[in-house]
Amino acid sequence: FQRYRVELTRSARPNKGDDQRKKNLPWGSRISSSWRMLQKSMQSNRLKQLLLDKEEVHSNTQIIVKPDLNGIHAFAFLWEKAARLVGMTEATISHSGDDDDFHKMPTALVIAFPDASKDMILNFVEMVSWMTENLPARGDHGVYLHASLIASTEVDIPAVRLERIQQYAEVSAEQNDMERQEKVVNTRTRKWVKRILVEQGICPFTRSDRMSGQGLTDLGIEPGSIAYHASFQDHPIGLFADTWRAISQMTKAGPNGREGVSSILLAAPAFDDDFDFWAGPVFALLEAGVVAAQAEAQVGVVCFHPKYATPDGTTWPGFGHMHSVPRLEKWFKEYTESNDSPSISELTTQQIAAGGAWQRRTPHATINVLRANQVRIIM
């Protein structure tokens, strides 16, 4: 495994956010809420005027102010808007309520989040820059997006400017037939869950292809539904828009019961033939995204792929990967010695590596999103 690392800036102290300002207000909660709304409106208007005065916006720039969004939901909104700006979601169903035609879309967006962390906005910019500088070439992929932080000492609102560098290639026929294809892909993933995780007992906490988290009640975890998704994007920007939308929906649904979501399995067939790209840059960016969205206490991501290979232990590929071959060998040796099982004690290193890889080989390149309390138990 080649190790990819996305360096993110983290503040030495927490951002001065709305929660702290709320504590400092002497009035009751209702008055405080009204005051905050007025304050946000004034700041938003001031930000727009500052941008116009500095000529940082032009006739084809749209300014969007999104109060009451932070963390996962703000991060999902950013990727959604980025994908739409460069044309990666032109033919897909709108999930943001914007039904405008792509050709009416601006060439640049300024998005401000009065309630979001400044670190989150900065880290998003750093991730987009990292993609520009570090993503290896894949087919006709190029640079589509530029992101920059808008800093102002006069207005305390985190804001980012997104600019389309070039329009994405035309949407594929597979994307145009997304609804039918999604059913096919999700059926394959569901059958894999039943065959490998349930019937083979690979995951003791998944006892059906519809629910997961069973057997963890003593640890305070109730079973919830498995959410199956499919993304037909072939560029990380579009993939992340689909992924973070699914994560946002997961957190809104809650963890328990048939309406709640315990975990996500999102398949991305366009990445089936490039394991190195999937396991390396894509998952490095996904793990960085969890940090950037300040979601470490909520979710974790796990890597699956039809060509999955167990890490050899020479590098550490990241949290979302299978344990290394040396560690699996150590555990296997301890197991056979404690259980006196000579019939299985002659497995070679290659066989142990193959066994680890087999557990992660899904029909398609797949992102498994688990709730953080489950990750701590499983990993």
Short mmCIF file of C-alpha atoms in Angstrom, two decimals:
data_model
loop_
_atom_site.label_atom_id
_atom_site.label_comp_id
_atom_site.label_asym_id
_atom_site.label_seq_id
_atom_site.Cartn_x
_atom_site.Cartn_y
_atom_site.Cartn_z
CA PHE A 1 0.00 0.00 0.00
CA GLN A 2 1.26 3.44 -0.89
CA ARG A 3 0.50 5.72 2.02
CA TYR A 4 -1.45 8.89 1.19
CA ARG A 5 -1.94 11.54 3.82
CA VAL A 6 -4.06 14.66 3.54
CA GLU A 7 -2.63 17.24 5.93
CA LEU A 8 -5.35 19.34 7.55
CA THR A 9 -4.93 22.47 9.63
CA ARG A 10 -6.39 22.20 13.11
CA SER A 11 -6.81 25.18 15.42
CA ALA A 12 -5.02 25.08 18.75
CA ARG A 13 -8.25 26.15 20.39
CA PRO A 14 -11.92 25.65 19.51
CA ASN A 15 -13.54 28.01 17.04
CA LYS A 16 -15.48 30.84 18.56
CA GLY A 17 -18.89 29.57 17.59
CA ASP A 18 -22.50 30.35 18.09
CA ASP A 19 -22.74 28.16 21.20
CA GLN A 20 -20.19 30.28 23.03
CA ARG A 21 -21.88 33.52 21.98
CA LYS A 22 -25.18 32.10 23.21
CA LYS A 23 -23.69 31.47 26.66
CA ASN A 24 -22.57 35.08 26.87
CA LEU A 25 -26.01 36.51 26.12
CA PRO A 26 -27.88 37.66 29.23
CA TRP A 27 -31.38 37.25 27.83
CA GLY A 28 -33.73 34.29 27.74
CA SER A 29 -33.45 31.63 25.08
CA ARG A 30 -36.28 33.05 22.94
CA ILE A 31 -34.80 36.54 22.86
CA SER A 32 -31.32 35.08 22.37
CA SER A 33 -32.55 33.11 19.37
CA SER A 34 -34.15 36.20 17.83
CA TRP A 35 -31.00 38.20 18.45
CA ARG A 36 -28.83 35.52 16.82
CA MET A 37 -31.07 35.46 13.74
CA LEU A 38 -30.86 39.24 13.43
CA GLN A 39 -27.11 39.14 13.96
CA LYS A 40 -26.65 36.47 11.28
CA SER A 41 -28.78 38.41 8.82
CA MET A 42 -26.77 41.57 9.42
CA GLN A 43 -23.48 39.72 9.05
CA SER A 44 -24.67 37.97 5.88
CA ASN A 45 -25.68 41.24 4.28
CA ARG A 46 -22.39 42.81 5.35
CA LEU A 47 -20.43 39.89 3.85
CA LYS A 48 -22.24 40.24 0.52
CA GLN A 49 -21.51 43.96 0.43
CA LEU A 50 -17.84 43.42 1.28
CA LEU A 51 -17.47 40.90 -1.53
CA LEU A 52 -19.09 43.29 -3.98
CA ASP A 53 -16.92 46.18 -2.80
CA LYS A 54 -13.76 44.10 -3.22
CA GLU A 55 -14.94 42.85 -6.63
CA GLU A 56 -14.56 39.26 -5.47
CA VAL A 57 -17.83 38.43 -7.16
CA HIS A 58 -18.93 39.09 -10.69
CA SER A 59 -22.15 38.76 -12.64
CA ASN A 60 -21.83 34.98 -12.84
CA THR A 61 -21.09 34.41 -9.15
CA GLN A 62 -23.81 33.26 -6.79
CA ILE A 63 -23.65 34.02 -3.06
CA ILE A 64 -25.29 31.47 -0.76
CA VAL A 65 -25.65 31.91 3.00
CA LYS A 66 -26.62 28.75 4.91
CA PRO A 67 -27.34 29.33 8.60
CA ASP A 68 -27.93 26.46 11.01
CA LEU A 69 -25.64 24.10 9.11
CA ASN A 70 -22.45 22.69 10.63
CA GLY A 71 -20.45 19.49 10.68
CA ILE A 72 -21.70 16.64 8.50
CA HIS A 73 -24.65 18.54 7.03
CA ALA A 74 -22.57 21.58 6.05
CA PHE A 75 -19.88 19.31 4.61
CA ALA A 76 -22.47 17.42 2.56
CA PHE A 77 -23.85 20.74 1.28
CA LEU A 78 -20.37 21.82 0.16
CA TRP A 79 -19.70 18.65 -1.85
CA GLU A 80 -23.20 18.73 -3.34
CA LYS A 81 -22.74 22.31 -4.55
CA ALA A 82 -19.22 21.58 -5.80
CA ALA A 83 -20.43 18.62 -7.86
CA ARG A 84 -23.32 20.62 -9.33
CA LEU A 85 -21.06 23.57 -10.11
CA VAL A 86 -18.74 21.48 -12.31
CA GLY A 87 -21.62 19.54 -13.87
CA MET A 88 -21.16 16.14 -12.24
CA THR A 89 -24.76 15.89 -11.06
CA GLU A 90 -26.43 17.44 -14.11
CA ALA A 91 -28.57 14.42 -14.97
CA THR A 92 -29.13 13.07 -11.47
CA ILE A 93 -32.16 13.64 -9.28
CA SER A 94 -31.82 16.89 -7.38
CA HIS A 95 -31.37 16.35 -3.67
CA SER A 96 -30.93 20.01 -2.77
CA GLY A 97 -34.21 21.37 -4.06
CA ASP A 98 -32.51 23.23 -6.91
CA ASP A 99 -34.14 22.24 -10.20
CA ASP A 100 -32.33 24.81 -12.33
CA ASP A 101 -30.73 23.64 -15.54
CA PHE A 102 -26.96 23.23 -15.43
CA HIS A 103 -26.45 25.85 -18.12
CA LYS A 104 -28.02 28.42 -15.82
CA MET A 105 -25.56 27.56 -13.10
CA PRO A 106 -22.96 30.21 -12.21
CA THR A 107 -19.25 29.71 -12.84
CA ALA A 108 -18.47 30.47 -9.20
CA LEU A 109 -20.14 30.15 -5.82
CA VAL A 110 -19.50 31.92 -2.56
CA ILE A 111 -20.95 29.87 0.29
CA ALA A 112 -21.08 31.22 3.84
CA PHE A 113 -21.98 29.24 6.96
CA PRO A 114 -22.72 31.52 9.93
CA ASP A 115 -22.93 28.52 12.31
CA ALA A 116 -20.11 26.38 10.90
CA SER A 117 -16.59 25.86 12.11
CA LYS A 118 -13.89 27.87 10.40
CA ASP A 119 -11.69 24.79 10.55
CA MET A 120 -14.23 22.82 8.53
CA ILE A 121 -14.27 25.40 5.73
CA LEU A 122 -10.48 25.66 5.72
CA ASN A 123 -10.09 21.87 5.67
CA PHE A 124 -12.50 21.59 2.74
CA VAL A 125 -10.33 24.07 0.83
CA GLU A 126 -7.23 22.05 1.77
CA MET A 127 -8.84 18.83 0.52
CA VAL A 128 -9.75 20.36 -2.84
CA SER A 129 -6.19 21.72 -3.16
CA TRP A 130 -4.77 18.29 -2.25
CA MET A 131 -6.88 16.71 -4.98
CA THR A 132 -5.54 19.19 -7.52
CA GLU A 133 -1.92 18.58 -6.55
CA ASN A 134 -1.87 14.86 -5.72
CA LEU A 135 -4.54 12.88 -7.55
CA PRO A 136 -2.91 10.64 -10.15
CA ALA A 137 -4.28 10.88 -13.68
CA ARG A 138 -7.23 8.59 -14.45
CA GLY A 139 -8.45 8.62 -18.02
CA ASP A 140 -9.52 12.11 -19.06
CA HIS A 141 -9.81 13.43 -15.52
CA GLY A 142 -8.38 16.85 -14.96
CA VAL A 143 -8.79 19.79 -12.60
CA TYR A 144 -12.40 20.93 -12.40
CA LEU A 145 -12.63 22.94 -9.21
CA HIS A 146 -10.74 25.62 -7.33
CA ALA A 147 -11.60 26.45 -3.72
CA SER A 148 -10.36 29.35 -1.62
CA LEU A 149 -11.10 30.56 1.87
CA ILE A 150 -12.69 34.00 2.18
CA ALA A 151 -11.21 35.67 5.22
CA SER A 152 -12.51 38.94 6.58
CA THR A 153 -11.72 40.70 9.82
CA GLU A 154 -14.91 42.70 9.44
CA VAL A 155 -17.38 39.82 9.28
CA ASP A 156 -17.07 36.73 11.45
CA ILE A 157 -18.67 34.25 9.03
CA PRO A 158 -16.75 31.25 7.63
CA ALA A 159 -17.04 31.40 3.82
CA VAL A 160 -15.54 29.65 0.81
CA ARG A 161 -15.33 30.54 -2.85
CA LEU A 162 -15.76 27.68 -5.36
CA GLU A 163 -14.81 28.31 -8.98
CA ARG A 164 -15.38 25.99 -11.91
CA ILE A 165 -12.11 25.50 -13.81
CA GLN A 166 -13.67 23.39 -16.52
CA GLN A 167 -16.97 21.66 -17.13
CA TYR A 168 -17.09 17.96 -16.54
CA ALA A 169 -17.49 15.63 -19.51
CA GLU A 170 -20.98 14.65 -20.56
CA VAL A 171 -22.89 12.44 -18.16
CA SER A 172 -22.57 8.76 -19.06
CA ALA A 173 -25.45 6.60 -20.25
CA GLU A 174 -25.09 4.63 -17.02
CA GLN A 175 -25.75 7.79 -15.00
CA ASN A 176 -28.76 8.64 -17.17
CA ASP A 177 -30.20 5.21 -16.34
CA MET A 178 -29.31 5.62 -12.68
CA GLU A 179 -32.54 4.42 -11.09
CA ARG A 180 -32.49 1.04 -12.86
CA GLN A 181 -28.75 0.61 -12.39
CA GLU A 182 -28.97 1.46 -8.70
CA LYS A 183 -31.45 -1.35 -8.12
CA VAL A 184 -29.13 -3.82 -9.85
CA VAL A 185 -26.04 -2.69 -7.93
CA ASN A 186 -27.79 -2.60 -4.56
CA THR A 187 -29.17 -6.10 -5.14
CA ARG A 188 -25.63 -7.38 -5.74
CA THR A 189 -24.39 -5.72 -2.57
CA ARG A 190 -27.31 -7.06 -0.54
CA LYS A 191 -26.69 -10.61 -1.77
CA TRP A 192 -23.01 -10.26 -0.83
CA VAL A 193 -23.99 -9.19 2.68
CA LYS A 194 -26.24 -12.22 3.05
CA ARG A 195 -23.73 -14.69 1.60
CA ILE A 196 -20.54 -13.44 3.29
CA LEU A 197 -21.41 -11.44 6.38
CA VAL A 198 -24.51 -13.34 7.48
CA GLU A 199 -24.25 -16.95 6.25
CA GLN A 200 -20.46 -17.18 6.60
CA GLY A 201 -20.57 -15.32 9.91
CA ILE A 202 -17.81 -12.87 8.96
CA CYS A 203 -19.55 -10.07 10.87
CA PRO A 204 -21.11 -11.36 14.11
CA PHE A 205 -23.10 -8.12 14.42
CA THR A 206 -24.88 -8.50 11.07
CA ARG A 207 -27.51 -11.25 11.13
CA SER A 208 -29.58 -10.23 8.13
CA ASP A 209 -29.14 -8.30 4.91
CA ARG A 210 -31.49 -5.58 6.17
CA MET A 211 -30.39 -4.87 9.73
CA SER A 212 -27.03 -4.60 11.51
CA GLY A 213 -25.79 -3.95 15.02
CA GLN A 214 -27.35 -7.07 16.52
CA GLY A 215 -25.79 -8.51 19.64
CA LEU A 216 -24.50 -5.17 20.91
CA THR A 217 -27.36 -4.22 23.21
CA ASP A 218 -25.20 -4.80 26.30
CA LEU A 219 -22.85 -2.14 24.95
CA GLY A 220 -25.65 0.35 24.42
CA ILE A 221 -26.02 -0.19 20.67
CA GLU A 222 -29.42 -1.06 19.25
CA PRO A 223 -29.92 -2.68 15.80
CA GLY A 224 -30.72 -0.42 12.86
CA SER A 225 -31.25 -0.68 9.13
CA ILE A 226 -28.52 -1.06 6.51
CA ALA A 227 -28.81 1.73 3.93
CA TYR A 228 -27.80 0.63 0.44
CA HIS A 229 -26.65 3.31 -2.01
CA ALA A 230 -24.98 3.41 -5.40
CA SER A 231 -22.93 6.19 -6.97
CA PHE A 232 -22.15 6.19 -10.68
CA GLN A 233 -19.72 9.08 -10.45
CA ASP A 234 -16.19 8.40 -11.68
CA HIS A 235 -14.51 11.42 -10.09
CA PRO A 236 -14.01 11.93 -6.34
CA ILE A 237 -15.92 15.23 -6.32
CA GLY A 238 -19.12 13.54 -7.52
CA LEU A 239 -18.46 10.47 -5.37
CA PHE A 240 -18.06 12.59 -2.23
CA ALA A 241 -21.26 14.49 -3.00
CA ASP A 242 -23.14 11.16 -3.06
CA THR A 243 -21.31 9.79 -0.01
CA TRP A 244 -21.75 12.79 2.25
CA ARG A 245 -25.40 13.12 1.23
CA ALA A 246 -25.90 9.53 2.39
CA ILE A 247 -24.04 10.23 5.66
CA SER A 248 -26.16 13.33 6.25
CA GLN A 249 -29.32 11.30 5.71
CA MET A 250 -27.99 8.64 8.08
CA THR A 251 -27.40 11.07 10.91
CA LYS A 252 -30.81 12.69 10.41
CA ALA A 253 -32.53 9.28 10.51
CA GLY A 254 -31.00 8.30 13.84
CA PRO A 255 -29.37 4.96 14.68
CA ASN A 256 -32.14 2.64 15.77
CA GLY A 257 -35.15 0.76 14.44
CA ARG A 258 -36.41 0.23 10.92
CA GLU A 259 -36.47 3.96 10.21
CA GLY A 260 -33.05 4.46 11.76
CA VAL A 261 -29.79 3.69 9.92
CA SER A 262 -27.09 1.61 11.56
CA SER A 263 -24.68 1.55 8.63
CA ILE A 264 -24.25 2.50 4.97
CA LEU A 265 -22.97 0.43 2.06
CA LEU A 266 -22.38 2.72 -0.92
CA ALA A 267 -21.18 0.99 -4.11
CA ALA A 268 -19.26 2.90 -6.80
CA PRO A 269 -18.86 0.67 -9.88
CA ALA A 270 -16.77 3.22 -11.81
CA PHE A 271 -13.85 2.46 -9.47
CA ASP A 272 -14.03 -1.36 -9.73
CA ASP A 273 -10.90 -1.68 -11.89
CA ASP A 274 -8.60 0.65 -9.94
CA PHE A 275 -8.00 -0.67 -6.44
CA ASP A 276 -4.85 1.40 -5.91
CA PHE A 277 -6.71 4.65 -6.61
CA TRP A 278 -9.68 3.57 -4.47
CA ALA A 279 -7.70 2.33 -1.47
CA GLY A 280 -5.17 5.14 -1.68
CA PRO A 281 -6.24 8.69 -2.61
CA VAL A 282 -10.01 8.13 -2.41
CA PHE A 283 -9.94 6.66 1.09
CA ALA A 284 -7.30 9.11 2.29
CA LEU A 285 -9.69 11.90 1.30
CA LEU A 286 -12.68 10.13 2.87
CA GLU A 287 -10.87 9.73 6.19
CA ALA A 288 -9.69 13.36 6.01
CA GLY A 289 -13.30 14.34 5.36
CA VAL A 290 -14.45 12.68 8.57
CA VAL A 291 -11.90 14.81 10.44
CA ALA A 292 -12.74 17.97 8.50
CA ALA A 293 -16.46 17.55 9.19
CA GLN A 294 -15.58 17.05 12.87
CA ALA A 295 -17.47 13.76 12.66
CA GLU A 296 -14.96 11.39 14.31
CA ALA A 297 -17.34 10.91 17.24
CA GLN A 298 -20.20 10.07 14.86
CA VAL A 299 -18.98 7.95 11.92
CA GLY A 300 -16.09 5.98 10.50
CA VAL A 301 -15.41 4.68 6.97
CA VAL A 302 -14.29 1.18 5.95
CA CYS A 303 -12.84 0.15 2.58
CA PHE A 304 -14.16 -2.70 0.38
CA HIS A 305 -13.26 -3.53 -3.23
CA PRO A 306 -13.54 -6.47 -5.65
CA LYS A 307 -9.72 -6.53 -5.93
CA TYR A 308 -8.99 -5.84 -2.27
CA ALA A 309 -5.49 -6.77 -1.05
CA THR A 310 -4.52 -7.14 2.59
CA PRO A 311 -1.91 -4.56 3.70
CA ASP A 312 1.55 -6.13 3.96
CA GLY A 313 2.50 -4.21 7.09
CA THR A 314 5.28 -2.09 5.56
CA THR A 315 3.03 0.98 5.62
CA TRP A 316 -0.14 1.93 7.47
CA PRO A 317 -2.85 2.64 4.88
CA GLY A 318 -5.40 4.08 7.31
CA PHE A 319 -8.13 3.20 9.80
CA GLY A 320 -10.58 1.90 7.21
CA HIS A 321 -8.46 -1.01 6.01
CA MET A 322 -8.01 -4.65 6.98
CA HIS A 323 -5.39 -5.40 9.61
CA SER A 324 -1.94 -6.10 8.17
CA VAL A 325 -0.70 -9.57 7.23
CA PRO A 326 1.84 -9.71 10.14
CA ARG A 327 -0.91 -8.88 12.64
CA LEU A 328 -3.27 -11.47 11.16
CA GLU A 329 -0.47 -14.06 11.30
CA LYS A 330 0.17 -13.23 14.95
CA TRP A 331 -3.50 -13.58 15.85
CA PHE A 332 -3.80 -16.80 13.85
CA LYS A 333 -0.80 -18.30 15.62
CA GLU A 334 -2.20 -17.36 19.03
CA TYR A 335 -5.57 -18.88 18.10
CA THR A 336 -4.16 -22.19 16.86
CA GLU A 337 -1.87 -22.55 19.87
CA SER A 338 -4.64 -21.86 22.36
CA ASN A 339 -7.11 -24.15 20.59
CA ASP A 340 -4.67 -26.95 19.71
CA SER A 341 -5.78 -27.05 16.07
CA PRO A 342 -3.01 -28.76 14.07
CA SER A 343 -5.29 -29.24 11.07
CA ILE A 344 -5.32 -25.53 10.33
CA SER A 345 -1.92 -24.56 11.72
CA GLU A 346 -0.11 -24.92 8.40
CA LEU A 347 -1.61 -21.93 6.62
CA THR A 348 0.99 -19.95 4.67
CA THR A 349 1.46 -16.20 4.76
CA GLN A 350 -0.13 -16.01 1.30
CA GLN A 351 -3.17 -17.96 2.46
CA ILE A 352 -3.65 -15.74 5.50
CA ALA A 353 -3.34 -12.64 3.29
CA ALA A 354 -5.89 -14.11 0.88
CA GLY A 355 -8.29 -14.80 3.75
CA GLY A 356 -8.07 -11.21 4.91
CA ALA A 357 -8.62 -9.89 1.40
CA TRP A 358 -11.57 -12.23 0.77
CA GLN A 359 -13.51 -10.63 3.64
CA ARG A 360 -13.24 -7.24 1.94
CA ARG A 361 -13.99 -8.27 -1.66
CA THR A 362 -17.40 -6.88 -2.53
CA PRO A 363 -19.04 -7.00 -6.00
CA HIS A 364 -18.17 -3.33 -6.49
CA ALA A 365 -15.89 -0.73 -4.95
CA THR A 366 -17.77 0.04 -1.74
CA ILE A 367 -17.67 2.55 1.09
CA ASN A 368 -18.98 1.17 4.38
CA VAL A 369 -19.98 3.91 6.81
CA LEU A 370 -20.42 2.79 10.40
CA ARG A 371 -21.42 4.72 13.46
CA ALA A 372 -18.37 5.53 15.56
CA ASN A 373 -19.43 3.39 18.53
CA GLN A 374 -19.57 0.37 16.20
CA VAL A 375 -16.17 1.20 14.69
CA ARG A 376 -14.55 1.18 18.13
CA ILE A 377 -15.86 -2.35 18.73
CA ILE A 378 -15.11 -3.81 15.30
CA MET A 379 -11.70 -2.23 14.64
#
